[in-house]
PDB file of C-alpha atoms in Angstrom:
ATOM      1  CA  ALA Y   1       7.688   7.828 -16.598  1.00 83.00           C
ATOM      2  CA  GLN Y   2       6.537  10.675 -14.405  1.00 90.00           C
ATOM      3  CA  SER Y   3       8.320  13.273 -12.323  1.00 95.00           C
ATOM      4  CA  VAL Y   4       7.135  15.928  -9.879  1.00 97.00           C
ATOM      5  CA  THR Y   5       8.793  19.205  -8.945  1.00 97.00           C
ATOM      6  CA  GLN Y   6       7.715  21.173  -5.903  1.00 97.00           C
ATOM      7  CA  LEU Y   7       9.193  24.573  -6.479  1.00 93.00           C
ATOM      8  CA  ASP Y   8       9.507  25.649  -2.840  1.00 95.00           C
ATOM      9  CA  SER Y   9      11.140  23.530  -0.160  1.00 96.00           C
ATOM     10  CA  GLN Y  10       9.960  25.839   2.634  1.00 96.00           C
ATOM     11  CA  VAL Y  11       7.147  28.378   2.805  1.00 97.00           C
ATOM     12  CA  PRO Y  12       6.780  30.526   5.934  1.00 96.00           C
ATOM     13  CA  VAL Y  13       3.586  32.580   6.242  1.00 97.00           C
ATOM     14  CA  PHE Y  14       1.732  34.437   8.944  1.00 96.00           C
ATOM     15  CA  GLU Y  15      -1.509  33.123  10.372  1.00 96.00           C
ATOM     16  CA  GLU Y  16      -4.619  34.138   8.387  1.00 96.00           C
ATOM     17  CA  ALA Y  17      -2.499  34.999   5.334  1.00 97.00           C
ATOM     18  CA  PRO Y  18      -3.074  33.278   1.966  1.00 97.00           C
ATOM     19  CA  VAL Y  19      -0.657  30.641   0.739  1.00 97.00           C
ATOM     20  CA  GLU Y  20       0.188  28.860  -2.516  1.00 97.00           C
ATOM     21  CA  LEU Y  21       2.334  25.722  -2.713  1.00 97.00           C
ATOM     22  CA  ARG Y  22       3.524  25.109  -6.237  1.00 97.00           C
ATOM     23  CA  CYS Y  23       3.687  21.766  -8.017  1.00 98.00           C
ATOM     24  CA  ASN Y  24       4.680  20.983 -11.588  1.00 97.00           C
ATOM     25  CA  TYR Y  25       4.783  17.536 -13.146  1.00 96.00           C
ATOM     26  CA  SER Y  26       5.897  15.839 -16.316  1.00 95.00           C
ATOM     27  CA  SER Y  27       4.457  12.682 -17.805  1.00 92.00           C
ATOM     28  CA  SER Y  28       4.210  10.960 -21.162  1.00 89.00           C
ATOM     29  CA  VAL Y  29       0.720   9.663 -20.288  1.00 87.00           C
ATOM     30  CA  SER Y  30      -2.324  11.189 -18.650  1.00 87.00           C
ATOM     31  CA  VAL Y  31      -2.142  11.251 -14.874  1.00 89.00           C
ATOM     32  CA  TYR Y  32      -4.090  11.549 -11.688  1.00 91.00           C
ATOM     33  CA  LEU Y  33      -2.858  14.186  -9.244  1.00 94.00           C
ATOM     34  CA  PHE Y  34      -2.802  14.228  -5.470  1.00 95.00           C
ATOM     35  CA  TRP Y  35      -1.783  16.369  -2.543  1.00 97.00           C
ATOM     36  CA  TYR Y  36      -0.854  14.575   0.671  1.00 96.00           C
ATOM     37  CA  VAL Y  37      -0.099  16.195   4.045  1.00 96.00           C
ATOM     38  CA  GLN Y  38       2.315  14.809   6.626  1.00 95.00           C
ATOM     39  CA  TYR Y  39       2.285  16.020  10.217  1.00 93.00           C
ATOM     40  CA  PRO Y  40       5.420  15.465  12.353  1.00 87.00           C
ATOM     41  CA  ASN Y  41       6.155  11.801  13.031  1.00 82.00           C
ATOM     42  CA  GLN Y  42       3.100  10.640  11.121  1.00 86.00           C
ATOM     43  CA  GLY Y  43       2.250   8.988   7.819  1.00 89.00           C
ATOM     44  CA  LEU Y  44       0.661  10.635   4.797  1.00 94.00           C
ATOM     45  CA  GLN Y  45      -2.935  11.801   4.725  1.00 94.00           C
ATOM     46  CA  LEU Y  46      -4.733  12.528   1.478  1.00 93.00           C
ATOM     47  CA  LEU Y  47      -5.644  16.203   1.257  1.00 95.00           C
ATOM     48  CA  LEU Y  48      -7.259  16.281  -2.175  1.00 93.00           C
ATOM     49  CA  LYS Y  49      -7.166  14.600  -5.558  1.00 93.00           C
ATOM     50  CA  TYR Y  50      -7.868  15.250  -9.210  1.00 92.00           C
ATOM     51  CA  LEU Y  51      -9.027  12.237 -11.199  1.00 88.00           C
ATOM     52  CA  SER Y  52     -11.282  13.794 -13.841  1.00 84.00           C
ATOM     53  CA  GLY Y  53     -14.005  16.396 -14.304  1.00 86.00           C
ATOM     54  CA  SER Y  54     -13.732  19.883 -12.833  1.00 87.00           C
ATOM     55  CA  THR Y  55     -10.150  21.086 -12.775  1.00 89.00           C
ATOM     56  CA  LEU Y  56     -10.697  22.844  -9.432  1.00 91.00           C
ATOM     57  CA  VAL Y  57     -10.805  20.472  -6.477  1.00 91.00           C
ATOM     58  CA  GLU Y  58     -11.385  21.327  -2.840  1.00 89.00           C
ATOM     59  CA  SER Y  59     -10.689  19.745   0.528  1.00 90.00           C
ATOM     60  CA  ILE Y  60     -12.881  19.838   3.599  1.00 82.00           C
ATOM     61  CA  ASN Y  61     -10.448  22.093   5.503  1.00 87.00           C
ATOM     62  CA  GLY Y  62     -10.330  24.968   3.026  1.00 93.00           C
ATOM     63  CA  PHE Y  63      -7.515  23.959   0.665  1.00 96.00           C
ATOM     64  CA  GLU Y  64      -8.041  23.906  -3.078  1.00 96.00           C
ATOM     65  CA  ALA Y  65      -5.943  22.938  -6.076  1.00 97.00           C
ATOM     66  CA  GLU Y  66      -6.370  23.562  -9.775  1.00 94.00           C
ATOM     67  CA  PHE Y  67      -5.224  21.171 -12.474  1.00 94.00           C
ATOM     68  CA  ASN Y  68      -3.718  23.095 -15.384  1.00 94.00           C
ATOM     69  CA  LYS Y  69      -2.945  20.664 -18.185  1.00 91.00           C
ATOM     70  CA  SER Y  70      -1.285  23.196 -20.490  1.00 92.00           C
ATOM     71  CA  GLN Y  71       1.117  24.297 -17.753  1.00 92.00           C
ATOM     72  CA  THR Y  72       1.359  20.800 -16.235  1.00 94.00           C
ATOM     73  CA  SER Y  73       0.729  22.236 -12.800  1.00 96.00           C
ATOM     74  CA  PHE Y  74      -1.372  21.402  -9.754  1.00 97.00           C
ATOM     75  CA  HIS Y  75      -0.785  24.244  -7.298  1.00 97.00           C
ATOM     76  CA  LEU Y  76      -2.285  24.085  -3.811  1.00 97.00           C
ATOM     77  CA  ARG Y  77      -3.880  27.191  -2.307  1.00 97.00           C
ATOM     78  CA  LYS Y  78      -5.589  28.297   0.854  1.00 97.00           C
ATOM     79  CA  PRO Y  79      -7.011  31.820   1.307  1.00 97.00           C
ATOM     80  CA  SER Y  80      -6.376  31.970   5.076  1.00 97.00           C
ATOM     81  CA  VAL Y  81      -4.077  29.591   6.951  1.00 96.00           C
ATOM     82  CA  HIS Y  82      -4.146  28.469  10.576  1.00 95.00           C
ATOM     83  CA  ILE Y  83      -1.418  27.386  12.957  1.00 95.00           C
ATOM     84  CA  SER Y  84      -2.731  23.830  12.615  1.00 94.00           C
ATOM     85  CA  ASP Y  85      -1.828  23.832   8.898  1.00 95.00           C
ATOM     86  CA  THR Y  86       1.854  23.646   9.806  1.00 96.00           C
ATOM     87  CA  ALA Y  87       3.042  20.425   8.124  1.00 96.00           C
ATOM     88  CA  GLU Y  88       4.901  18.959   5.162  1.00 97.00           C
ATOM     89  CA  TYR Y  89       2.906  18.877   1.927  1.00 98.00           C
ATOM     90  CA  PHE Y  90       3.611  16.446  -0.905  1.00 98.00           C
ATOM     91  CA  CYS Y  91       2.370  16.616  -4.451  1.00 98.00           C
ATOM     92  CA  ALA Y  92       2.118  13.256  -6.229  1.00 96.00           C
ATOM     93  CA  VAL Y  93       1.102  11.871  -9.603  1.00 94.00           C
ATOM     94  CA  ARG Y  94       0.042   8.469 -10.805  1.00 91.00           C
ATOM     95  CA  SER Y  95      -0.574   7.169 -14.293  1.00 86.00           C
ATOM     96  CA  SER Y  96      -4.275   7.036 -15.119  1.00 82.00           C
ATOM     97  CA  ILE Y  97      -3.762   3.636 -16.757  1.00 77.00           C
ATOM     98  CA  ILE Y  98      -5.501   1.438 -14.204  1.00 67.00           C
ATOM     99  CA  GLN Y  99      -3.837  -1.824 -15.151  1.00 68.00           C
ATOM    100  CA  GLY Y 100      -0.461  -2.581 -13.670  1.00 69.00           C
ATOM    101  CA  ALA Y 101       1.304  -1.072 -10.700  1.00 75.00           C
ATOM    102  CA  GLN Y 102      -0.443   1.969  -9.266  1.00 81.00           C
ATOM    103  CA  LYS Y 103       2.796   3.733  -8.418  1.00 90.00           C
ATOM    104  CA  LEU Y 104       2.745   7.202  -6.869  1.00 93.00           C
ATOM    105  CA  VAL Y 105       5.580   9.528  -7.814  1.00 95.00           C
ATOM    106  CA  PHE Y 106       6.129  12.217  -5.187  1.00 97.00           C
ATOM    107  CA  GLY Y 107       7.757  15.591  -5.154  1.00 97.00           C
ATOM    108  CA  GLN Y 108      10.390  16.500  -2.567  1.00 97.00           C
ATOM    109  CA  GLY Y 109       7.833  18.160  -0.324  1.00 97.00           C
ATOM    110  CA  THR Y 110       7.153  21.709   0.859  1.00 98.00           C
ATOM    111  CA  ARG Y 111       7.395  22.525   4.545  1.00 97.00           C
ATOM    112  CA  LEU Y 112       4.651  25.003   5.406  1.00 97.00           C
ATOM    113  CA  THR Y 113       5.304  26.925   8.607  1.00 96.00           C
ATOM    114  CA  ILE Y 114       2.609  29.188  10.008  1.00 96.00           C
ATOM    115  CA  ASN Y 115       3.785  31.972  12.296  1.00 92.00           C
ATOM    116  CA  PRO Y 116       1.442  33.715  14.750  1.00 89.00           C
TER     117      PRO Y 116
ATOM    118  CA  GLU Q   1     -13.686   0.200   8.438  1.00 50.00           C
ATOM    119  CA  THR Q   2     -10.125  -0.257   9.707  1.00 63.00           C
ATOM    120  CA  GLY Q   3      -7.297   1.833   8.323  1.00 88.00           C
ATOM    121  CA  VAL Q   4      -3.794   0.808   7.313  1.00 94.00           C
ATOM    122  CA  THR Q   5      -1.712  -0.307  10.287  1.00 95.00           C
ATOM    123  CA  GLN Q   6       2.026  -0.863  10.405  1.00 97.00           C
ATOM    124  CA  SER Q   7       4.276  -2.514  12.959  1.00 96.00           C
ATOM    125  CA  PRO Q   8       6.546  -1.842  14.640  1.00 97.00           C
ATOM    126  CA  THR Q   9       6.449   1.956  14.842  1.00 95.00           C
ATOM    127  CA  HIS Q  10      10.153   2.283  15.564  1.00 96.00           C
ATOM    128  CA  LEU Q  11      13.083  -0.064  15.115  1.00 96.00           C
ATOM    129  CA  ILE Q  12      16.848   0.120  15.607  1.00 98.00           C
ATOM    130  CA  LYS Q  13      19.056  -2.380  13.796  1.00 98.00           C
ATOM    131  CA  THR Q  14      22.769  -2.866  13.283  1.00 98.00           C
ATOM    132  CA  ARG Q  15      24.411  -2.680   9.872  1.00 98.00           C
ATOM    133  CA  GLY Q  16      24.389  -6.093   8.205  1.00 98.00           C
ATOM    134  CA  GLN Q  17      21.301  -7.347  10.041  1.00 98.00           C
ATOM    135  CA  GLN Q  18      17.972  -8.237   8.499  1.00 98.00           C
ATOM    136  CA  VAL Q  19      14.607  -6.620   9.263  1.00 98.00           C
ATOM    137  CA  THR Q  20      10.948  -7.415   8.638  1.00 98.00           C
ATOM    138  CA  LEU Q  21       8.270  -4.736   8.637  1.00 98.00           C
ATOM    139  CA  ARG Q  22       4.564  -5.538   8.622  1.00 98.00           C
ATOM    140  CA  CYS Q  23       1.461  -3.921   7.185  1.00 97.00           C
ATOM    141  CA  SER Q  24      -2.246  -4.637   7.421  1.00 95.00           C
ATOM    142  CA  SER Q  25      -4.187  -3.136   4.563  1.00 92.00           C
ATOM    143  CA  GLN Q  26      -7.415  -1.197   4.840  1.00 89.00           C
ATOM    144  CA  SER Q  27     -10.524  -3.332   4.878  1.00 84.00           C
ATOM    145  CA  GLY Q  28     -11.586  -4.184   1.314  1.00 83.00           C
ATOM    146  CA  HIS Q  29      -8.258  -3.235  -0.278  1.00 87.00           C
ATOM    147  CA  ASN Q  30      -6.354  -5.882  -2.241  1.00 88.00           C
ATOM    148  CA  THR Q  31      -3.157  -4.060  -3.207  1.00 91.00           C
ATOM    149  CA  VAL Q  32      -0.259  -3.040  -0.987  1.00 95.00           C
ATOM    150  CA  SER Q  33       2.595  -0.719  -1.899  1.00 95.00           C
ATOM    151  CA  TRP Q  34       5.723   0.084   0.066  1.00 97.00           C
ATOM    152  CA  TYR Q  35       7.599   3.383   0.028  1.00 97.00           C
ATOM    153  CA  GLN Q  36      10.867   4.565   1.563  1.00 98.00           C
ATOM    154  CA  GLN Q  37      11.019   8.133   2.830  1.00 96.00           C
ATOM    155  CA  ALA Q  38      14.507   9.326   3.721  1.00 95.00           C
ATOM    156  CA  LEU Q  39      14.812  12.329   6.011  1.00 92.00           C
ATOM    157  CA  GLY Q  40      13.818  15.516   4.227  1.00 90.00           C
ATOM    158  CA  GLN Q  41      12.775  13.692   1.055  1.00 93.00           C
ATOM    159  CA  GLY Q  42       9.580  12.615  -0.622  1.00 95.00           C
ATOM    160  CA  PRO Q  43       8.559   8.948  -0.488  1.00 96.00           C
ATOM    161  CA  GLN Q  44      10.150   6.653  -3.076  1.00 97.00           C
ATOM    162  CA  PHE Q  45       8.261   3.638  -4.460  1.00 96.00           C
ATOM    163  CA  ILE Q  46       9.846   0.313  -3.494  1.00 97.00           C
ATOM    164  CA  PHE Q  47       7.344  -2.214  -4.853  1.00 96.00           C
ATOM    165  CA  GLN Q  48       3.686  -3.199  -5.013  1.00 94.00           C
ATOM    166  CA  TYR Q  49       1.919  -6.484  -4.342  1.00 94.00           C
ATOM    167  CA  TYR Q  50      -1.365  -7.714  -5.806  1.00 91.00           C
ATOM    168  CA  ARG Q  51      -2.756 -11.238  -5.542  1.00 89.00           C
ATOM    169  CA  GLU Q  52       0.304 -12.236  -3.538  1.00 92.00           C
ATOM    170  CA  GLU Q  53       2.682 -11.349  -6.364  1.00 93.00           C
ATOM    171  CA  GLU Q  54       4.968  -8.402  -6.982  1.00 93.00           C
ATOM    172  CA  ASN Q  55       3.473  -6.393  -9.852  1.00 90.00           C
ATOM    173  CA  GLY Q  56       5.769  -3.405  -9.952  1.00 91.00           C
ATOM    174  CA  ARG Q  57       9.137  -2.386  -8.519  1.00 93.00           C
ATOM    175  CA  GLY Q  58      11.072   0.822  -8.116  1.00 93.00           C
ATOM    176  CA  ASN Q  59      14.821   1.337  -8.241  1.00 94.00           C
ATOM    177  CA  PHE Q  60      15.709  -0.745  -5.192  1.00 97.00           C
ATOM    178  CA  PRO Q  61      18.177  -3.656  -4.978  1.00 97.00           C
ATOM    179  CA  PRO Q  62      17.064  -7.300  -4.567  1.00 97.00           C
ATOM    180  CA  ARG Q  63      17.884  -7.245  -0.864  1.00 98.00           C
ATOM    181  CA  PHE Q  64      14.553  -5.431  -0.546  1.00 98.00           C
ATOM    182  CA  SER Q  65      11.889  -8.108  -0.847  1.00 97.00           C
ATOM    183  CA  GLY Q  66       8.296  -8.567   0.151  1.00 96.00           C
ATOM    184  CA  LEU Q  67       5.350 -10.843   0.639  1.00 96.00           C
ATOM    185  CA  GLN Q  68       1.608 -10.478   0.460  1.00 95.00           C
ATOM    186  CA  PHE Q  69      -0.641 -12.909   2.296  1.00 94.00           C
ATOM    187  CA  PRO Q  70      -4.135 -14.200   1.377  1.00 92.00           C
ATOM    188  CA  ASN Q  71      -5.693 -11.653   3.758  1.00 90.00           C
ATOM    189  CA  TYR Q  72      -3.859  -8.914   1.759  1.00 91.00           C
ATOM    190  CA  SER Q  73      -1.506  -8.022   4.610  1.00 93.00           C
ATOM    191  CA  SER Q  74       2.126  -7.619   3.632  1.00 96.00           C
ATOM    192  CA  GLU Q  75       5.712  -7.759   4.818  1.00 97.00           C
ATOM    193  CA  LEU Q  76       8.762  -5.826   3.696  1.00 98.00           C
ATOM    194  CA  ASN Q  77      12.084  -7.580   4.264  1.00 98.00           C
ATOM    195  CA  VAL Q  78      15.445  -5.904   4.001  1.00 98.00           C
ATOM    196  CA  ASN Q  79      18.623  -7.983   4.145  1.00 97.00           C
ATOM    197  CA  ALA Q  80      22.196  -6.859   4.796  1.00 98.00           C
ATOM    198  CA  LEU Q  81      21.106  -3.516   6.212  1.00 98.00           C
ATOM    199  CA  GLU Q  82      23.134  -0.448   5.300  1.00 98.00           C
ATOM    200  CA  LEU Q  83      23.298   2.896   7.075  1.00 98.00           C
ATOM    201  CA  ASP Q  84      21.478   4.511   4.134  1.00 97.00           C
ATOM    202  CA  ASP Q  85      18.498   2.240   4.744  1.00 98.00           C
ATOM    203  CA  SER Q  86      17.628   4.436   7.726  1.00 98.00           C
ATOM    204  CA  ALA Q  87      14.286   5.959   6.785  1.00 97.00           C
ATOM    205  CA  LEU Q  88      10.539   6.013   7.380  1.00 96.00           C
ATOM    206  CA  TYR Q  89       8.960   3.044   5.605  1.00 97.00           C
ATOM    207  CA  LEU Q  90       5.389   3.644   4.526  1.00 97.00           C
ATOM    208  CA  CYS Q  91       2.821   1.107   3.502  1.00 96.00           C
ATOM    209  CA  ALA Q  92      -0.161   2.084   1.356  1.00 95.00           C
ATOM    210  CA  SER Q  93      -3.202   0.053   0.419  1.00 93.00           C
ATOM    211  CA  SER Q  94      -5.548   0.506  -2.505  1.00 89.00           C
ATOM    212  CA  LEU Q  95      -7.908  -1.300  -4.840  1.00 85.00           C
ATOM    213  CA  ALA Q  96      -6.373  -2.703  -8.012  1.00 77.00           C
ATOM    214  CA  ASN Q  97      -7.717  -1.590 -11.375  1.00 69.00           C
ATOM    215  CA  ARG Q  98      -9.706   1.265  -9.863  1.00 70.00           C
ATOM    216  CA  ASN Q  99      -9.095   4.980 -10.197  1.00 68.00           C
ATOM    217  CA  THR Q 100      -9.048   5.504  -6.444  1.00 75.00           C
ATOM    218  CA  GLU Q 101      -6.482   6.864  -4.047  1.00 84.00           C
ATOM    219  CA  ALA Q 102      -4.040   4.982  -1.854  1.00 89.00           C
ATOM    220  CA  PHE Q 103      -4.311   5.173   1.919  1.00 91.00           C
ATOM    221  CA  PHE Q 104      -1.144   5.245   3.990  1.00 94.00           C
ATOM    222  CA  GLY Q 105      -0.212   3.826   7.351  1.00 95.00           C
ATOM    223  CA  GLN Q 106       1.670   5.732  10.019  1.00 94.00           C
ATOM    224  CA  GLY Q 107       4.985   4.251   8.950  1.00 95.00           C
ATOM    225  CA  THR Q 108       7.861   2.403  10.594  1.00 97.00           C
ATOM    226  CA  ARG Q 109      10.901   4.474  11.491  1.00 96.00           C
ATOM    227  CA  LEU Q 110      13.985   2.304  10.886  1.00 98.00           C
ATOM    228  CA  THR Q 111      17.343   3.407  12.205  1.00 98.00           C
ATOM    229  CA  VAL Q 112      20.443   1.481  11.149  1.00 98.00           C
ATOM    230  CA  VAL Q 113      23.521   2.006  13.318  1.00 97.00           C
TER     231      VAL Q 113
END
């Protein structure tokens, strides 16, 4: 079984400031890791994913996350945020065993609010 | 390439009624999963369908049931609605037995009164 803990329920930052959204997970098997973003009244959009290879993964809009196996973490960072980044961010894990149900386990979410 | 579409977008039902939510998977995807997202919470896995059969289920009672059709679209049925069933219901499609991500629809907002 897997579980995900997002350490901050809300993160307010000023525009153009850096931000880090923290995510820790636990699992008895190896996992894939994901960050999804949810804008108000919308579904989930994939922001970035770690499946294998380089532990640092990047998105097209400037976010990055680093998989740290020893600390079982997958923190999300952005060096300079914009008003448009205001949203709810969800960290999720899935077993890397490809047979069987591909179930995503989500954290509780972090609400990122960007202030001008 | 069409994305995941869900219908309806919003729905209001009375306690005790039954509801059916629908999902069309992304083109080329053969697996559909359903999630419940209560207000202020992360999504919770309800179940997954592959080859028209349920192949995984979360901690939800039997009154939550589903179907998958030959074209890979899916339905979520909830019987005997309770107030706590009020939530955003998300459908996600993916490819079975591949290490790829799931793509989500916009969700159906169900309100039980």
